[in-house]
CSV table of C-alpha atoms and ligand atoms in Angstrom, one decimal:
chain,number,residue,atom,x,y,z
A,1,UNK,CA,86.7,30.6,13.8
A,2,UNK,CA,85.1,27.5,14.4
A,3,UNK,CA,87.9,24.5,13.8
A,4,UNK,CA,85.4,21.9,14.6
A,5,UNK,CA,84.6,19.5,11.2
A,6,UNK,CA,81.0,20.1,9.5
A,7,UNK,CA,79.1,16.8,10.2
A,8,UNK,CA,77.5,17.3,7.1
A,9,UNK,CA,79.8,18.1,4.1
A,10,UNK,CA,77.9,19.7,1.1
A,11,UNK,CA,79.6,22.6,0.2
A,12,UNK,CA,83.1,23.6,0.5
A,13,UNK,CA,82.7,26.7,1.4
A,14,UNK,CA,81.1,25.0,4.7
A,15,UNK,CA,85.3,24.6,5.1
A,16,UNK,CA,88.3,27.1,6.7
A,17,UNK,CA,91.7,27.3,7.2
A,18,UNK,CA,91.6,26.2,10.7
A,19,UNK,CA,89.6,22.8,9.8
A,20,UNK,CA,91.3,22.3,6.3
A,21,UNK,CA,94.7,22.1,8.5
A,22,UNK,CA,92.5,19.7,10.4
A,23,UNK,CA,91.4,17.6,7.4
A,24,UNK,CA,95.3,17.5,6.1
A,25,UNK,CA,96.9,16.7,9.2
A,26,UNK,CA,94.5,13.6,9.7
A,27,UNK,CA,94.9,12.9,6.2
A,28,UNK,CA,98.8,13.1,6.2
A,29,UNK,CA,98.2,10.1,9.4
A,30,UNK,CA,96.5,7.8,7.8
A,31,UNK,CA,98.6,7.7,4.9
A,32,UNK,CA,101.2,6.9,7.7
A,33,UNK,CA,99.0,4.1,9.4
A,34,UNK,CA,98.5,3.1,5.9
A,35,UNK,CA,102.1,2.6,4.9
A,36,UNK,CA,102.5,0.7,8.0
A,37,UNK,CA,99.3,-1.5,8.0
A,38,UNK,CA,98.1,-0.2,11.0
A,39,UNK,CA,95.2,2.0,10.3
A,40,UNK,CA,92.8,2.2,13.1
A,41,UNK,CA,89.6,0.5,13.7
A,42,UNK,CA,87.7,3.2,15.1
A,43,UNK,CA,84.4,2.7,12.4
A,44,UNK,CA,83.9,-0.8,14.0
A,45,UNK,CA,80.2,-1.5,14.1
A,46,UNK,CA,79.6,1.2,12.2
A,47,UNK,CA,77.3,1.1,9.0
A,48,UNK,CA,77.6,3.6,5.5
A,49,UNK,CA,75.7,3.9,3.3
A,50,UNK,CA,76.5,4.4,0.0
A,51,UNK,CA,74.3,5.9,-2.3
A,52,UNK,CA,75.3,5.9,-5.5
A,53,UNK,CA,72.3,7.5,-8.4
A,54,UNK,CA,74.7,8.6,-11.5
A,55,UNK,CA,77.2,6.4,-12.4
A,56,UNK,CA,81.0,6.2,-10.2
A,57,UNK,CA,83.7,4.6,-9.8
A,58,UNK,CA,86.4,6.3,-7.8
A,59,UNK,CA,84.2,8.2,-5.2
A,60,UNK,CA,81.8,5.1,-4.9
A,61,UNK,CA,84.9,2.4,-4.4
A,62,UNK,CA,87.2,5.0,-2.6
A,63,UNK,CA,84.8,5.6,-0.1
A,64,UNK,CA,84.2,1.9,0.3
A,65,UNK,CA,87.5,1.0,0.8
A,66,UNK,CA,88.7,3.9,3.3
A,67,UNK,CA,85.5,2.5,5.8
A,68,UNK,CA,87.0,-0.7,5.2
A,69,UNK,CA,90.2,-0.3,6.3
A,70,UNK,CA,88.3,1.7,9.2
A,71,UNK,CA,86.7,-2.0,10.3
A,72,UNK,CA,83.6,-0.3,9.0
A,73,UNK,CA,80.8,-1.8,7.1
A,74,UNK,CA,79.0,-0.6,3.7
A,75,UNK,CA,75.0,-0.7,2.5
A,76,UNK,CA,74.9,1.0,-1.2
A,77,UNK,CA,72.7,1.4,-3.9
A,78,UNK,CA,74.7,2.0,-7.0
A,79,UNK,CA,72.0,3.2,-9.7
A,80,UNK,CA,68.2,4.7,-9.2
A,81,UNK,CA,66.6,1.4,-11.2
A,82,UNK,CA,66.2,-0.4,-8.4
A,83,UNK,CA,65.7,1.1,-5.8
A,84,UNK,CA,62.0,3.1,-4.5
A,85,UNK,CA,63.2,6.7,-6.2
A,86,UNK,CA,63.0,4.8,-9.1
A,87,UNK,CA,58.5,4.4,-8.1
A,88,UNK,CA,58.6,8.3,-7.6
A,89,UNK,CA,59.7,8.3,-3.7
A,90,UNK,CA,61.7,12.0,-2.9
A,91,UNK,CA,64.8,12.1,-1.5
A,92,UNK,CA,63.7,13.6,2.0
A,93,UNK,CA,61.5,10.1,2.5
A,94,UNK,CA,64.6,8.0,1.5
A,95,UNK,CA,66.4,9.6,3.9
A,96,UNK,CA,64.7,9.6,6.4
A,97,UNK,CA,64.4,6.1,5.8
A,98,UNK,CA,68.2,5.2,5.4
A,99,UNK,CA,69.0,6.7,8.7
A,100,UNK,CA,67.6,4.4,11.0
A,101,UNK,CA,69.8,2.0,9.8
A,102,UNK,CA,73.3,3.8,9.2
A,103,UNK,CA,75.7,6.0,11.0
A,104,UNK,CA,77.3,8.0,8.4
A,105,UNK,CA,75.4,8.7,4.2
A,106,UNK,CA,77.3,9.6,1.5
A,107,UNK,CA,75.3,10.3,-1.7
A,108,UNK,CA,76.2,11.1,-5.1
A,109,UNK,CA,72.7,12.7,-7.1
A,110,UNK,CA,71.9,14.1,-10.5
A,111,UNK,CA,70.1,17.1,-8.9
A,112,UNK,CA,72.1,20.0,-7.9
A,113,UNK,CA,70.2,20.9,-4.0
A,114,UNK,CA,69.7,17.0,-3.4
A,115,UNK,CA,71.8,17.3,-0.2
A,116,UNK,CA,70.1,20.0,1.3
A,117,UNK,CA,66.9,17.7,0.9
A,118,UNK,CA,69.2,14.7,1.9
A,119,UNK,CA,70.1,17.0,5.2
A,120,UNK,CA,66.5,18.2,6.0
A,121,UNK,CA,65.6,14.6,6.4
A,122,UNK,CA,68.7,14.0,8.8
A,123,UNK,CA,70.9,14.9,11.1
A,124,UNK,CA,73.6,12.2,10.5
A,125,UNK,CA,76.9,12.8,9.3
A,126,UNK,CA,77.1,13.0,5.5
A,127,UNK,CA,78.9,13.8,2.8
A,128,UNK,CA,77.5,15.0,-1.0
A,129,UNK,CA,79.3,12.7,-3.2
A,130,UNK,CA,78.4,14.7,-6.0
A,131,UNK,CA,75.3,16.4,-6.6
A,132,UNK,CA,74.6,17.1,-10.9
A,133,UNK,CA,77.0,19.6,-12.0
A,134,UNK,CA,76.9,21.8,-8.6
A,135,UNK,CA,79.8,20.7,-6.0
A,136,UNK,CA,81.9,17.7,-5.2
A,137,UNK,CA,83.3,18.6,-1.9
A,138,UNK,CA,85.2,15.4,-1.2
A,139,UNK,CA,86.7,15.1,-4.5
A,140,UNK,CA,88.0,18.9,-3.9
A,141,UNK,CA,89.7,17.9,-1.0
A,142,UNK,CA,91.5,14.8,-2.5
A,143,UNK,CA,93.0,17.6,-5.1
A,144,UNK,CA,94.5,19.8,-2.1
A,145,UNK,CA,96.0,16.9,-0.2
A,146,UNK,CA,97.8,16.0,-3.4
A,147,UNK,CA,99.1,19.6,-4.5
A,148,UNK,CA,100.0,20.3,-1.1
A,149,UNK,CA,102.0,16.8,-1.3
A,150,UNK,CA,103.0,17.5,-4.5
A,151,UNK,CA,104.6,21.4,-4.0
A,152,UNK,CA,104.9,21.4,-0.3
A,153,UNK,CA,102.5,24.2,-0.5
A,154,UNK,CA,99.0,25.7,-1.6
A,155,UNK,CA,99.9,29.5,-1.0
A,156,UNK,CA,101.6,31.2,-4.0
A,157,UNK,CA,100.7,28.8,-6.7
A,158,UNK,CA,99.3,29.3,-10.2
A,159,UNK,CA,96.8,26.9,-10.9
A,160,UNK,CA,95.2,26.3,-14.4
A,161,UNK,CA,91.7,24.5,-14.6
A,162,UNK,CA,91.3,23.3,-18.5
A,163,UNK,CA,87.9,21.6,-19.8
A,164,UNK,CA,84.7,22.1,-18.7
A,165,UNK,CA,85.1,24.7,-16.5
A,166,UNK,CA,80.8,25.2,-16.1
A,167,UNK,CA,79.9,21.5,-15.2
A,168,UNK,CA,82.8,20.6,-13.6
A,169,UNK,CA,81.6,19.9,-9.9
A,170,UNK,CA,85.2,19.4,-9.0
A,171,UNK,CA,86.4,22.8,-10.1
A,172,UNK,CA,83.4,24.6,-8.8
A,173,UNK,CA,84.4,23.1,-5.1
A,174,UNK,CA,88.3,23.7,-5.4
A,175,UNK,CA,87.6,27.3,-6.5
A,176,UNK,CA,85.4,27.8,-3.2
A,177,UNK,CA,88.3,25.7,-1.0
A,178,UNK,CA,91.3,27.9,-2.6
A,179,UNK,CA,89.2,30.5,-0.9
A,180,UNK,CA,91.4,29.5,2.1
A,181,UNK,CA,94.5,30.0,0.0
A,182,UNK,CA,96.5,32.7,-1.4
A,183,UNK,CA,96.5,31.0,-5.0
A,184,UNK,CA,96.1,32.3,-8.5
A,185,UNK,CA,93.5,30.8,-10.8
A,186,UNK,CA,93.6,30.2,-14.5
A,187,UNK,CA,90.1,29.1,-16.4
A,188,UNK,CA,90.8,27.7,-19.0
A,189,UNK,CA,87.8,27.2,-21.6
A,190,UNK,CA,85.7,27.4,-24.8
A,191,UNK,CA,83.7,30.3,-24.0
A,192,UNK,CA,80.3,28.0,-24.9
A,193,UNK,CA,81.8,26.2,-21.3
A,194,UNK,CA,82.7,29.3,-19.5
A,195,UNK,CA,83.0,29.6,-15.6
A,196,UNK,CA,79.5,30.2,-13.8
A,197,UNK,CA,78.0,33.7,-13.0
A,198,UNK,CA,77.8,33.6,-9.5
A,199,UNK,CA,80.9,31.7,-8.9
A,200,UNK,CA,82.8,34.5,-11.0
A,201,UNK,CA,81.1,36.7,-8.6
A,202,UNK,CA,82.0,34.6,-5.7
A,203,UNK,CA,85.8,35.3,-6.6
A,204,UNK,CA,85.7,38.8,-7.4
A,205,UNK,CA,84.4,38.7,-3.9
A,206,UNK,CA,86.3,37.3,-2.1
A,207,UNK,CA,89.1,39.2,-3.9
A,208,UNK,CA,90.3,35.9,-5.2
A,209,UNK,CA,92.7,36.9,-8.4
A,210,UNK,CA,91.5,34.9,-11.9
A,211,UNK,CA,91.1,35.1,-15.9
A,212,UNK,CA,89.8,33.6,-18.1
A,213,UNK,CA,91.4,32.3,-20.8
A,214,UNK,CA,90.8,30.3,-23.8
A,215,UNK,CA,93.8,28.6,-25.3
A,216,UNK,CA,95.8,26.6,-23.2
A,217,UNK,CA,99.1,26.9,-24.8
A,218,UNK,CA,99.9,30.2,-24.3
A,219,UNK,CA,98.4,30.0,-20.7
A,220,UNK,CA,100.8,26.7,-20.0
A,221,UNK,CA,104.1,28.3,-19.3
A,222,UNK,CA,102.8,30.0,-15.8
A,223,UNK,CA,100.7,27.0,-14.5
A,224,UNK,CA,102.3,25.0,-10.8
A,225,UNK,CA,99.2,22.5,-11.4
A,226,UNK,CA,97.3,21.9,-14.5
A,227,UNK,CA,93.8,20.4,-13.3
A,228,UNK,CA,92.1,18.6,-16.8
A,229,UNK,CA,88.3,17.8,-16.5
A,230,UNK,CA,86.5,16.4,-19.3
A,231,UNK,CA,83.8,17.8,-21.1
A,232,UNK,CA,80.7,16.6,-19.3
A,233,UNK,CA,78.5,15.2,-21.9
A,234,UNK,CA,75.6,14.3,-20.1
A,235,UNK,CA,75.0,17.8,-18.6
A,236,UNK,CA,74.3,19.0,-22.1
A,237,UNK,CA,71.1,18.8,-23.8
A,238,UNK,CA,72.0,19.8,-27.4
A,239,UNK,CA,74.5,17.2,-28.0
A,240,UNK,CA,75.4,18.7,-31.5
A,241,UNK,CA,77.1,21.1,-29.4
A,242,UNK,CA,78.8,18.8,-27.4
A,243,UNK,CA,80.2,16.6,-30.0
A,244,UNK,CA,81.6,20.8,-31.0
A,245,UNK,CA,83.2,21.1,-28.1
A,246,UNK,CA,84.3,17.5,-27.0
A,247,UNK,CA,88.0,18.1,-28.6
A,248,UNK,CA,88.2,21.0,-26.9
A,249,UNK,CA,91.9,20.4,-24.8
A,250,UNK,CA,94.2,17.7,-26.3
A,251,UNK,CA,97.0,17.1,-23.6
A,252,UNK,CA,100.1,15.8,-25.3
A,253,UNK,CA,103.7,15.1,-24.4
A,254,UNK,CA,105.2,17.8,-26.5
A,255,UNK,CA,102.4,20.1,-24.9
A,256,UNK,CA,103.2,19.8,-21.1
A,257,UNK,CA,106.9,20.0,-21.9
A,258,UNK,CA,106.2,23.1,-23.2
A,259,UNK,CA,105.2,23.6,-19.1
A,260,UNK,CA,107.2,24.7,-16.4
A,261,UNK,CA,109.7,22.2,-14.5
A,262,UNK,CA,107.9,22.1,-12.1
A,263,UNK,CA,104.3,21.5,-13.4
A,264,UNK,CA,101.9,18.8,-12.5
A,265,UNK,CA,99.1,17.2,-14.5
A,266,UNK,CA,96.0,16.4,-12.4
A,267,UNK,CA,92.5,15.2,-13.4
A,268,UNK,CA,89.5,14.3,-11.3
A,269,UNK,CA,88.7,11.4,-13.9
A,270,UNK,CA,87.6,9.6,-15.5
A,271,UNK,CA,90.0,10.9,-18.9
A,272,UNK,CA,87.3,11.3,-21.8
A,273,UNK,CA,89.9,13.3,-24.6
A,274,UNK,CA,91.8,15.6,-22.7
A,275,UNK,CA,95.0,13.7,-21.4
A,276,UNK,CA,96.4,11.5,-24.1
A,277,UNK,CA,97.7,8.3,-22.5
A,278,UNK,CA,101.8,8.9,-23.7
A,279,UNK,CA,101.3,11.4,-20.7
A,280,UNK,CA,101.0,9.3,-18.2
A,281,UNK,CA,104.6,7.9,-18.9
A,282,UNK,CA,106.1,12.2,-17.9
A,283,UNK,CA,106.8,12.2,-14.0
A,284,UNK,CA,104.4,15.5,-14.4
A,285,UNK,CA,101.4,13.6,-14.4
A,286,UNK,CA,99.8,13.5,-11.3
A,287,UNK,CA,96.8,11.9,-11.8
A,288,UNK,CA,96.8,8.0,-10.8
A,289,UNK,CA,98.9,9.4,-7.3
A,290,UNK,CA,95.9,11.6,-6.8
A,291,UNK,CA,93.9,8.8,-7.2
A,292,UNK,CA,95.5,6.9,-4.9
A,293,UNK,CA,95.2,9.6,-2.2
A,294,UNK,CA,91.8,9.5,-1.7
A,295,UNK,CA,91.6,6.5,0.0
A,296,UNK,CA,93.6,8.2,3.2
A,297,UNK,CA,91.8,11.3,2.7
A,298,UNK,CA,88.3,9.7,2.5
A,299,UNK,CA,89.2,7.4,5.9
A,300,UNK,CA,89.9,11.3,7.1
A,301,UNK,CA,87.0,12.7,5.9
A,302,UNK,CA,84.5,9.9,7.6
A,303,UNK,CA,86.6,10.1,11.2
A,304,UNK,CA,86.2,13.9,10.8
A,305,UNK,CA,82.6,14.5,10.2
A,306,UNK,CA,81.6,11.4,12.8
A,307,UNK,CA,83.9,12.4,15.6
A,308,UNK,CA,84.5,15.9,14.8
B,401,NCD,C1,84.6,13.4,-11.7
B,401,NCD,C2,82.4,13.8,-11.3
B,401,NCD,O1,81.9,12.5,-11.2
B,401,NCD,O2,82.3,14.5,-11.2
B,401,NCD,N1,84.8,12.5,-11.0
B,401,NCD,C3,85.2,11.6,-9.8
B,401,NCD,O3,84.6,12.3,-8.9
B,401,NCD,N2,86.8,11.0,-9.3
B,401,NCD,C4,84.7,14.2,-12.5
B,401,NCD,C5,83.6,13.1,-13.8
B,401,NCD,O4,82.8,12.6,-14.0
B,401,NCD,O5,84.4,14.1,-15.1
């Protein structure tokens, strides 16, 4: 098994127990350094290109924060409107240009497969910052680190995913990542937003225990982690269907209190519908702690893709 971390991270399928262990250890070190205000300036003289052709708040700003904390500098694009992509330039050509400016590229794009086109154009370190309804590997590393920190382990946990299982790139990437652990997975969604067939095939082929369900009320009692992701409006062609499904799951204080004592509630955010703000007061609400973890995780991640 190759413990070297991939230089170009497109999918969590590229990760294995060895490089995940490396990642967890490095993140813990980055977190400690942040606490002591002693982050090493290993990215001094380096430039990150943060190319966000799809909306982003957390991913772009936390990658930028992470890179600044390590002493690096950023060039960035937020939205495709201001770039030559708008004029019809391909991703391939765009990356061929940007690789001359930057030492590492992070890209978010609405199209599934866009990262593949990008890495065809460059050997430079690259991180997929989310490709449409495809994957979001750096978010799932934040999620993994959060579960590890909150529960002290990942194996033997039952993790329930609630909401838009079909289009959530965060749920897809975390699913692939959890192949490396002994967890039980429960996908709770309306039938229209169930897990895509090819990912279920992956689960079966890799002998991962999973089930599909519709009602959170009946499933919550078995969960150690409830991972909520909003119904993804921008992925629907039919707005009537979106309107019908958008309020499928409302997470209330009363509901969370019916769960196990050690249950944690996670959400990659933004929350739109889903978790009510009243839940924020509960110790189970881990989503803002998840946000906090995003900086040391992305510090570790840029270091790993750039320096192995
Ligand atoms: C997620 C994303 O962009 O996929 N957000 C994030 O990166 N924290 C989740 C979402 O948009 O619902």
